[in-house]
PDB file of C-alpha atoms in Angstrom:
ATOM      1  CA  UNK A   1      21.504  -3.839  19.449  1.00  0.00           C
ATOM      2  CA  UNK A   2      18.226  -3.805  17.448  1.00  0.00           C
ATOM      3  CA  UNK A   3      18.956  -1.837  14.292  1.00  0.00           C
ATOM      4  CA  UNK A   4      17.024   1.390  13.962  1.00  0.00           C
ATOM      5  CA  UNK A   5      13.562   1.481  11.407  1.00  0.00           C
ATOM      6  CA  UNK A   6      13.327   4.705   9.595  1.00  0.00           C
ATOM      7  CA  UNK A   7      10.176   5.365   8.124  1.00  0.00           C
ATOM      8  CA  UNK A   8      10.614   7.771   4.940  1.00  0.00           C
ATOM      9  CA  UNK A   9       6.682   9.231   3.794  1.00  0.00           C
ATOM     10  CA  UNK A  10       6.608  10.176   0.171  1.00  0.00           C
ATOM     11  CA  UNK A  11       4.367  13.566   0.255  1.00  0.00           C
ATOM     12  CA  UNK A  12       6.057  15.269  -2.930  1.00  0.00           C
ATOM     13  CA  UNK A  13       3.419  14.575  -5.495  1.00  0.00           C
ATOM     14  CA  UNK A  14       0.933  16.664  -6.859  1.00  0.00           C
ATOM     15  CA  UNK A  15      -1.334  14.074  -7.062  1.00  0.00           C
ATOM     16  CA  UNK A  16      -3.493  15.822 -10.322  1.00  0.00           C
ATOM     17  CA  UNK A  17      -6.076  13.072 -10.622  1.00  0.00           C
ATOM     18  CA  UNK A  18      -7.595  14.229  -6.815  1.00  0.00           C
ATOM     19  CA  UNK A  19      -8.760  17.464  -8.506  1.00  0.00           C
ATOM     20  CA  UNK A  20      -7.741  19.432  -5.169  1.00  0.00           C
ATOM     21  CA  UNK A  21      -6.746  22.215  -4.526  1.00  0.00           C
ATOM     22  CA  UNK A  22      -3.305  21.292  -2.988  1.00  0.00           C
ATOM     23  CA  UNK A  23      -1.698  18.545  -3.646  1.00  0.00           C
ATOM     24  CA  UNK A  24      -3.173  14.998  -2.654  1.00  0.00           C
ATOM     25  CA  UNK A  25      -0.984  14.712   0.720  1.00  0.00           C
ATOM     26  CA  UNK A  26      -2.197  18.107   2.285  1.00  0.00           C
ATOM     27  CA  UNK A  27      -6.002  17.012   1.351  1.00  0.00           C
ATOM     28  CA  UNK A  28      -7.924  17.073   4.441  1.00  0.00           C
ATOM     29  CA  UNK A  29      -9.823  13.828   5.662  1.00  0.00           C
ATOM     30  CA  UNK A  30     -12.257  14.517   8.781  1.00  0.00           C
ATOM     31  CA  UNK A  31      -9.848  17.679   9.731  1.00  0.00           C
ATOM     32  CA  UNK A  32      -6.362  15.590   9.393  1.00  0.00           C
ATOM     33  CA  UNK A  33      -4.776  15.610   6.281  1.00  0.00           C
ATOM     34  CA  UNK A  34      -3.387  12.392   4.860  1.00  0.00           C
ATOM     35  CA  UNK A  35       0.329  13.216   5.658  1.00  0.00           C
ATOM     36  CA  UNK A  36      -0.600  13.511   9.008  1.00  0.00           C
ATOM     37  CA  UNK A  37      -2.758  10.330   9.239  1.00  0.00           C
ATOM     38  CA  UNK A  38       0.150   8.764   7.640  1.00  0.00           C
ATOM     39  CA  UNK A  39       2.634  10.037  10.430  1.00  0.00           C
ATOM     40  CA  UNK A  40       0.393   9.194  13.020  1.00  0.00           C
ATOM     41  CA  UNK A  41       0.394   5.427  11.452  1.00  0.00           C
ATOM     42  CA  UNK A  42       4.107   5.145  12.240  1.00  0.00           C
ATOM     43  CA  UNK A  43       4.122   6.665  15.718  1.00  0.00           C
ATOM     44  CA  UNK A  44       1.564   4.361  16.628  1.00  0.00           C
ATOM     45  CA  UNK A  45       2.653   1.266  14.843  1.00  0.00           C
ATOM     46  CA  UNK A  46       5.716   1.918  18.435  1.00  0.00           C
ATOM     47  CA  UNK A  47       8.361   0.660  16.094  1.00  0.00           C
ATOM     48  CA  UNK A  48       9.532   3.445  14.173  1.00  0.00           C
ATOM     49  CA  UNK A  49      12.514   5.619  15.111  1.00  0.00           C
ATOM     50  CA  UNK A  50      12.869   7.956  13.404  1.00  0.00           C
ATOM     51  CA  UNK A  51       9.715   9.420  11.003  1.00  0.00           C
ATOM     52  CA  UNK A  52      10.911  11.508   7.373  1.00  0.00           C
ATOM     53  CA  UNK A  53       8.626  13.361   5.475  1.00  0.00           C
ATOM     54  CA  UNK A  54       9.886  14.284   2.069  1.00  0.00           C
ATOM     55  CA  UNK A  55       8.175  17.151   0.353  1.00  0.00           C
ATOM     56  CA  UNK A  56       9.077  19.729  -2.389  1.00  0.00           C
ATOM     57  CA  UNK A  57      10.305  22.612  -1.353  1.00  0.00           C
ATOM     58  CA  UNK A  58       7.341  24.925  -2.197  1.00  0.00           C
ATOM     59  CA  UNK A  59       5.198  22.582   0.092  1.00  0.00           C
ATOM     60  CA  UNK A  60       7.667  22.702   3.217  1.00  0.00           C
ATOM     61  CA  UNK A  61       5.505  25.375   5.025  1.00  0.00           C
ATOM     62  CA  UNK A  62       2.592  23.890   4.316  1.00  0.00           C
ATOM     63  CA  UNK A  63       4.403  20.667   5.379  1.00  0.00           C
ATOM     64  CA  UNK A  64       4.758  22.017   8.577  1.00  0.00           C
ATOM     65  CA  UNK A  65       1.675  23.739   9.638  1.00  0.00           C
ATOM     66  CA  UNK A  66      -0.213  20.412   8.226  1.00  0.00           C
ATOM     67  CA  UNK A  67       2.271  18.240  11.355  1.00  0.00           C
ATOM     68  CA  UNK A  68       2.785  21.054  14.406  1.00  0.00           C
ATOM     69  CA  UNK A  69       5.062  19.238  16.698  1.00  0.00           C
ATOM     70  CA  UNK A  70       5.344  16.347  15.003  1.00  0.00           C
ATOM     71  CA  UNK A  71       8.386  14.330  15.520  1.00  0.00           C
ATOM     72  CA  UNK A  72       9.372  14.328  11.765  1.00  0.00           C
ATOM     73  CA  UNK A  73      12.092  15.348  10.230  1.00  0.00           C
ATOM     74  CA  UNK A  74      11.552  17.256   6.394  1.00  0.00           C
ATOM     75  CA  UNK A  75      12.932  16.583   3.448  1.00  0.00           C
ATOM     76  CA  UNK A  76      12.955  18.188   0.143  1.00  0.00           C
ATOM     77  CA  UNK A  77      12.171  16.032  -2.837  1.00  0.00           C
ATOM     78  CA  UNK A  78      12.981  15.727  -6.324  1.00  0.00           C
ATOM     79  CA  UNK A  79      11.165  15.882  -9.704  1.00  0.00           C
ATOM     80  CA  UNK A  80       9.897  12.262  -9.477  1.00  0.00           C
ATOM     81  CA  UNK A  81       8.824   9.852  -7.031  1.00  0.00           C
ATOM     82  CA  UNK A  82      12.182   7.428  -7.749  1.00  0.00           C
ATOM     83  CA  UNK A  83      14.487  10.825  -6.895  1.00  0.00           C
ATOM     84  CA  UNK A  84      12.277  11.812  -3.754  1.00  0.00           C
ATOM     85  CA  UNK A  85      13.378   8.803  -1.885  1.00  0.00           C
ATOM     86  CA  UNK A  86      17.015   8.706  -3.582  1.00  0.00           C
ATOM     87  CA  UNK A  87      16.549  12.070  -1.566  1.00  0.00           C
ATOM     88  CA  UNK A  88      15.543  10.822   1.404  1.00  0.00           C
ATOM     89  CA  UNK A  89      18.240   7.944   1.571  1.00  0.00           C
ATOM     90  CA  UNK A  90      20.809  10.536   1.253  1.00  0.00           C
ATOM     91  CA  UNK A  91      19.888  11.958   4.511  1.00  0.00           C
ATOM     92  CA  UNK A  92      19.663   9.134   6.463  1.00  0.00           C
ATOM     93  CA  UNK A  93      23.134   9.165   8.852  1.00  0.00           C
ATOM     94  CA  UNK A  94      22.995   5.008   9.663  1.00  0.00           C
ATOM     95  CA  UNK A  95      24.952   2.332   8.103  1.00  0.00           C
ATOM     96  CA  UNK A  96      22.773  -0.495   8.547  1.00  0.00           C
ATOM     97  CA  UNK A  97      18.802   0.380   9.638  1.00  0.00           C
ATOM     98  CA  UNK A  98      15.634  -0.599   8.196  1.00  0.00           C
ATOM     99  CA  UNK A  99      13.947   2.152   5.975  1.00  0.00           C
ATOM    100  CA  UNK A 100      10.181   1.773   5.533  1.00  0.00           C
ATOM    101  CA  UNK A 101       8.990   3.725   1.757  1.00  0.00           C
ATOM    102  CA  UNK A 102       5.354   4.788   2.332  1.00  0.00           C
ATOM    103  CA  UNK A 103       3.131   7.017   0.345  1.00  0.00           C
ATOM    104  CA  UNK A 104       1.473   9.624   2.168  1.00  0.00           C
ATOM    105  CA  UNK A 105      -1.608   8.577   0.173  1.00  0.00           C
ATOM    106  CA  UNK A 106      -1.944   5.469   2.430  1.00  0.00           C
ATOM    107  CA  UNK A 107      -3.307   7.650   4.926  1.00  0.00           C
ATOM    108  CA  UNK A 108      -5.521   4.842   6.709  1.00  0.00           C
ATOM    109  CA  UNK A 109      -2.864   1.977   6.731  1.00  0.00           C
ATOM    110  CA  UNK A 110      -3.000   0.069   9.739  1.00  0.00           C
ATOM    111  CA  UNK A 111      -0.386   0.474  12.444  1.00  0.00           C
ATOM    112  CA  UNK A 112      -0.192  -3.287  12.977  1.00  0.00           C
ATOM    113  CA  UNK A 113       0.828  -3.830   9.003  1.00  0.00           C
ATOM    114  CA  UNK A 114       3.664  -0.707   9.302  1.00  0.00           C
ATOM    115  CA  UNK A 115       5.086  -3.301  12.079  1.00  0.00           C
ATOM    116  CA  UNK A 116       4.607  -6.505  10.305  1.00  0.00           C
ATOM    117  CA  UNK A 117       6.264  -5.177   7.478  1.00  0.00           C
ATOM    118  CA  UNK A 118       9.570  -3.997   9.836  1.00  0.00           C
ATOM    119  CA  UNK A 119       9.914  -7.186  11.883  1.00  0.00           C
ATOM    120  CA  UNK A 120      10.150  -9.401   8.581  1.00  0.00           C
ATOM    121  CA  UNK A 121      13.266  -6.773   7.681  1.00  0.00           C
ATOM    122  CA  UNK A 122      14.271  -7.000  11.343  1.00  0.00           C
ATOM    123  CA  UNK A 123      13.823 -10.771  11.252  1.00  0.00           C
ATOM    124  CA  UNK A 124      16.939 -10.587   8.403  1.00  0.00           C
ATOM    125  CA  UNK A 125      14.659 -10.463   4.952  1.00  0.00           C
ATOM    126  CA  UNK A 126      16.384  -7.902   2.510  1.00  0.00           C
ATOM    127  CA  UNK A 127      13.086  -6.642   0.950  1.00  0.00           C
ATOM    128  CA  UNK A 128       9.239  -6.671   2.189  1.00  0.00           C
ATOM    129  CA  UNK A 129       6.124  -5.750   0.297  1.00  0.00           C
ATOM    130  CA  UNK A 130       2.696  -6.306   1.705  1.00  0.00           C
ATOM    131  CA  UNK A 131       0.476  -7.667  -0.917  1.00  0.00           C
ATOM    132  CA  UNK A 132      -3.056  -8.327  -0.811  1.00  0.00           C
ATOM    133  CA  UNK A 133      -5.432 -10.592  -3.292  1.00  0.00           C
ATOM    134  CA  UNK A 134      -6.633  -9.683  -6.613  1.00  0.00           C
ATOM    135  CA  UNK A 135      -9.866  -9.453  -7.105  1.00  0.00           C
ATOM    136  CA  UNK A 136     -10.393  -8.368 -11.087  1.00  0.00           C
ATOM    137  CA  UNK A 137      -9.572 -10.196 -13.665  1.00  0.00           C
ATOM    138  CA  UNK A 138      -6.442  -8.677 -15.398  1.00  0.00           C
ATOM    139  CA  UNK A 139      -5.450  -8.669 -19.033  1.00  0.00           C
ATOM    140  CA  UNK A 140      -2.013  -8.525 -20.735  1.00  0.00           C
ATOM    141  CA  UNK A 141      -3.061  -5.777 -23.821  1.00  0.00           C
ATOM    142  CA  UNK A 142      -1.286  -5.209 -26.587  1.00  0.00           C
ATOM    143  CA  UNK A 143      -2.786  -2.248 -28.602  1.00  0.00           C
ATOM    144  CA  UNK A 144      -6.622  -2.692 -27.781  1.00  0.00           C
ATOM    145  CA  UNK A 145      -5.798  -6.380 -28.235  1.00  0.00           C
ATOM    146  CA  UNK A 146      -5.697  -8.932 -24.946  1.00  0.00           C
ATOM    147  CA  UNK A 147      -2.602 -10.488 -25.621  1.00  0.00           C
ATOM    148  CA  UNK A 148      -2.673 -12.765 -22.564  1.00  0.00           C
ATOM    149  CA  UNK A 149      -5.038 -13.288 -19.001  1.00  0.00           C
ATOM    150  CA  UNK A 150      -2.579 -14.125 -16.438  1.00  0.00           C
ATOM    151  CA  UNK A 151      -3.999 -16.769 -13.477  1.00  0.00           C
ATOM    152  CA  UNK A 152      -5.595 -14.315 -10.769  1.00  0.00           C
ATOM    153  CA  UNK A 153      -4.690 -16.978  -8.245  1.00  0.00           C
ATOM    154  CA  UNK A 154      -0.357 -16.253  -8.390  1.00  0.00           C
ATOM    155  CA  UNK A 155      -1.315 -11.900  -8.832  1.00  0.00           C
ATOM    156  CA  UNK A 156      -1.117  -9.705  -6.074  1.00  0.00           C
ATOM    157  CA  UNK A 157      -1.855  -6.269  -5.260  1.00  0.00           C
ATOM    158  CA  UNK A 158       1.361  -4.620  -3.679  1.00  0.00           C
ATOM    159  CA  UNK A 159       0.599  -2.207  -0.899  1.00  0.00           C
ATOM    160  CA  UNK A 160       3.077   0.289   1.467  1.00  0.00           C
ATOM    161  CA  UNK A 161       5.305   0.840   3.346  1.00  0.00           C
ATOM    162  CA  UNK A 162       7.769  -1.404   1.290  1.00  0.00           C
ATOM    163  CA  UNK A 163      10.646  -2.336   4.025  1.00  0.00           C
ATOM    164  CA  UNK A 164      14.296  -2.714   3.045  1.00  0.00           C
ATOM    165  CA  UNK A 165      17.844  -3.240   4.294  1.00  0.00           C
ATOM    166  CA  UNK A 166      19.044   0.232   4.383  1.00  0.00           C
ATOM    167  CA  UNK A 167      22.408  -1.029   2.562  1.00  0.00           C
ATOM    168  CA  UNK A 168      20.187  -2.846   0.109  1.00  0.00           C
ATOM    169  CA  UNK A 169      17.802  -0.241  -1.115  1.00  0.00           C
ATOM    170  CA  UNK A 170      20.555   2.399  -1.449  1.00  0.00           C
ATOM    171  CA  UNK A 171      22.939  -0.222  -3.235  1.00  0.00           C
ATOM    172  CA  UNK A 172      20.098  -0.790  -6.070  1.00  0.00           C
ATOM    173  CA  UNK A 173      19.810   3.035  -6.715  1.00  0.00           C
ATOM    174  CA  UNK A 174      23.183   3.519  -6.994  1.00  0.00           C
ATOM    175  CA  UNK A 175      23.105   1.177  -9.586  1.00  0.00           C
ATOM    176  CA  UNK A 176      20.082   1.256 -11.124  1.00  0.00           C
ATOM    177  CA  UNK A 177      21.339   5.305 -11.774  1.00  0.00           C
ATOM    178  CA  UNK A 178      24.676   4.177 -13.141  1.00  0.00           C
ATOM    179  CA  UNK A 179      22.842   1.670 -15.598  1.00  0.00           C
ATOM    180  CA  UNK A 180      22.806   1.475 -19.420  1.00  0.00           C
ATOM    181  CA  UNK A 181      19.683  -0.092 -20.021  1.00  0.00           C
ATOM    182  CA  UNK A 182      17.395   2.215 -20.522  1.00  0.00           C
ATOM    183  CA  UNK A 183      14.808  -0.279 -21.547  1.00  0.00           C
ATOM    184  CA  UNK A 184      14.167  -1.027 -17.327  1.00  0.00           C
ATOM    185  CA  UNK A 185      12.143   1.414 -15.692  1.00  0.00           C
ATOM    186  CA  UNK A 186      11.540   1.159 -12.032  1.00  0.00           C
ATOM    187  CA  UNK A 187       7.544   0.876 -11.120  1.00  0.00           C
ATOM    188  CA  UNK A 188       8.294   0.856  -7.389  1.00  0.00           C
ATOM    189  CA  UNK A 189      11.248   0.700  -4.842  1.00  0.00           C
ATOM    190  CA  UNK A 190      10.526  -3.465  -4.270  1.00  0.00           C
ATOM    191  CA  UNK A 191      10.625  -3.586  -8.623  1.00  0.00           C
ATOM    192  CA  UNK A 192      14.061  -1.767  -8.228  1.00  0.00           C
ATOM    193  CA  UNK A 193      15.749  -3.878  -6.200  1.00  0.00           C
ATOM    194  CA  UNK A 194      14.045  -6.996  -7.903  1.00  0.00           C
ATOM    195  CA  UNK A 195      15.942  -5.788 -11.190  1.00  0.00           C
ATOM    196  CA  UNK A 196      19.061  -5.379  -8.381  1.00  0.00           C
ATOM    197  CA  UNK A 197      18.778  -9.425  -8.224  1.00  0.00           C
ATOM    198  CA  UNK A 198      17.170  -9.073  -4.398  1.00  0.00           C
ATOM    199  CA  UNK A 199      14.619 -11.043  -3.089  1.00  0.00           C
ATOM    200  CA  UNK A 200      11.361 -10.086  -2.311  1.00  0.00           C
ATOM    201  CA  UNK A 201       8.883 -11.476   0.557  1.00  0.00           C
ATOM    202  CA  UNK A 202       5.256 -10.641   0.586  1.00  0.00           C
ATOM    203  CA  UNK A 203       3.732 -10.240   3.714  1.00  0.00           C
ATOM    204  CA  UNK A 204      -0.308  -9.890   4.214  1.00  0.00           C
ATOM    205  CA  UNK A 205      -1.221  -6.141   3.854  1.00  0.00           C
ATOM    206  CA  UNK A 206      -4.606  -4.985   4.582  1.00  0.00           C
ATOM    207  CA  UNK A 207      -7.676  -3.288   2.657  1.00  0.00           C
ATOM    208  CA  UNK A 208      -7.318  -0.282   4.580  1.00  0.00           C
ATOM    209  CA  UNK A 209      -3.973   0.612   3.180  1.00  0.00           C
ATOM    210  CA  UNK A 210      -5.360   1.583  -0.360  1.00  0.00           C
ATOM    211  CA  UNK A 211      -4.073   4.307  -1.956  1.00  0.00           C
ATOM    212  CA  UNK A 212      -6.304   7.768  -2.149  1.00  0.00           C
ATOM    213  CA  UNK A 213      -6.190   8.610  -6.102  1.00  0.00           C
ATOM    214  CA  UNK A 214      -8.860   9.831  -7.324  1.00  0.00           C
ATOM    215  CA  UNK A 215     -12.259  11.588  -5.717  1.00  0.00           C
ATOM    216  CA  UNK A 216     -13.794   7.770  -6.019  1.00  0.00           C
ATOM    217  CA  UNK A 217     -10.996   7.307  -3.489  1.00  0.00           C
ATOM    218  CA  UNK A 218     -11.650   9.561  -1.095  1.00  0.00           C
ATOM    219  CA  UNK A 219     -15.430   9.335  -0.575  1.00  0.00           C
ATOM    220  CA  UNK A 220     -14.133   5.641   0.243  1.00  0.00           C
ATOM    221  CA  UNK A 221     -12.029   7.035   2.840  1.00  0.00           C
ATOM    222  CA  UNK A 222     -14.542   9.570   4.444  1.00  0.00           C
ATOM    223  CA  UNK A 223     -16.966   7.115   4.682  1.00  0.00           C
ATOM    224  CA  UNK A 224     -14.845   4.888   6.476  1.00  0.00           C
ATOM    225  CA  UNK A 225     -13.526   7.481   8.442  1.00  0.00           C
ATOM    226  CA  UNK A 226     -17.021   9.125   9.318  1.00  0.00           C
ATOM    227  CA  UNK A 227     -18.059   5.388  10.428  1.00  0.00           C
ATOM    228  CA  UNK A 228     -15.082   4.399  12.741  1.00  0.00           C
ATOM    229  CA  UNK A 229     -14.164   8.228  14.177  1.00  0.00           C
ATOM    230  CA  UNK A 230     -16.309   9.652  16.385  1.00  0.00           C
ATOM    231  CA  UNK A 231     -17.673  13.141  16.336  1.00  0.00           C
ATOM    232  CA  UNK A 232     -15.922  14.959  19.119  1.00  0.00           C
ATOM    233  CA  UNK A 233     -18.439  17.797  20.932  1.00  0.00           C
ATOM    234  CA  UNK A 234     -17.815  20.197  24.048  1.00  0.00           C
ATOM    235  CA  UNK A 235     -20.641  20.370  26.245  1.00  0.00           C
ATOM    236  CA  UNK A 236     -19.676  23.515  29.084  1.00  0.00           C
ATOM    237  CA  UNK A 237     -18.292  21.760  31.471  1.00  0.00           C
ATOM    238  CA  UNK A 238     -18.006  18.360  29.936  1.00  0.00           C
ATOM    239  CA  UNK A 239     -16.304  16.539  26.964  1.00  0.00           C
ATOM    240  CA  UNK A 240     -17.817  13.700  24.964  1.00  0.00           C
ATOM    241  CA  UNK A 241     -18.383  11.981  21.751  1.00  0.00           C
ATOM    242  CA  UNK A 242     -21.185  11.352  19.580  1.00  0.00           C
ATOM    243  CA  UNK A 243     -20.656   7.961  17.914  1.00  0.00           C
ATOM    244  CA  UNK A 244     -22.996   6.354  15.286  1.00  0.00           C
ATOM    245  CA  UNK A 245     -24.578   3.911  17.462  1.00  0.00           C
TER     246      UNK A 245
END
């Protein structure tokens, strides 16, 4: 029996550096906010089963009037990203499923990459990141001094949804709670069970999937989104679009 993929949608953040006035998942983009677009992204990718939006608890009503009738299940999160999905974990009832960790700020990620990312898990890979070229030039600093300029050629961008082994992902929090080095500090779930002594495969990701952060970010996104979606318009006693050709 194919194990079940749970999807779990990080939407907890505040996400400050938007300058909105709610926070960064409930933003609206062309009517849909980016939680939704997010959802919508797993239901269509057809390989999710189950869909877990974690929020904080102030949000929850908003949560819900932003997804009416969505097939989601809510969540309430904790003070950081890292204790949002420890969050989420706890309520998944499994044994042995794939969990997908995805940022609601993704909001245009390709369906196609959600299920590339959950067959290499399915395929028997413990840990899946999607990872797409660098383009910049990046500098180790120390201070204001460049210490070191890694070779662009071996960096990667990491993208989500990150795909684990269920047992995998909540073996390394477990630990990585319990742990006495405080000098590690977990940067993302796939860096967490890295430091857990796990494996990690890349997988291509996709351009789309970049992460709304700042208002730079989001005129990105409407543009796209005002190029590829057409305007709907009712016409008494028709329905069309209006497209941009």
């Amino acid at each position: 029996m194919k194990r079940r993929v749970i999807a779990l949608i990080a939407a907890a953040g505040q996400g400050t550096r938007l300058g909105a006035a709610v926070p960064k998942a409930f933003v609206p983009l062309r009517g849909r906010s980016l939680v939704q677009r997010s959802v919508t992204a797993m239901e269509t990718s057809q390989i999710v089963d189950e869909i877990v939006v974690v929020v904080s608890p102030e949000m929850e009503g908003l949560a819900r009037a932003a997804l009416p009738g969505a097939p989601v299940r809510f969540v309430h999160g904790g003070a950081e990203r890292a204790d949002s999905i420890w969050q989420g974990l706890h309520t998944i009832a499994d044994d042995d499923a794939v969990v997908l960790i995805h940022d609601a700020a993704r909001a245009l990620t390709p369906p196609g990459m959600i299920a590339r990312v959950a067959r290499a898990v399915l395929d028997g890979n413990q840990a899946v990141v999607p990872v797409v070229p660098v383009a910049d030039t990046i500098k180790v600093v120390d201070g204001r001094r460049v210490a070191a300029t890694p070779d662009r050629a071996s960096l990667r961008a990491v993208q989500t949804p990150q795909g684990f082994d269920l047992k995998v992902l909540r073996a390394a929090n477990e630990a990585y709670r319990a742990q006495d080095d405080a000098g590690f500090s977990a940067t993302d779930d796939a860096s967490l069970v890295e430091w857990f002594g796990v494996d990690v495969l890349t997988v291509p990701g996709d351009p789309m999937a970049f992460k709304i952060t700042t208002p730079i970010d989001m005129r990105l996104a409407s543009s796209i989104t005002d190029e590829a979606e057409p305007t709907i318009f009712e016409v008494p006693g028709t329905v069309g679009t209006v497209g941009k050709d």
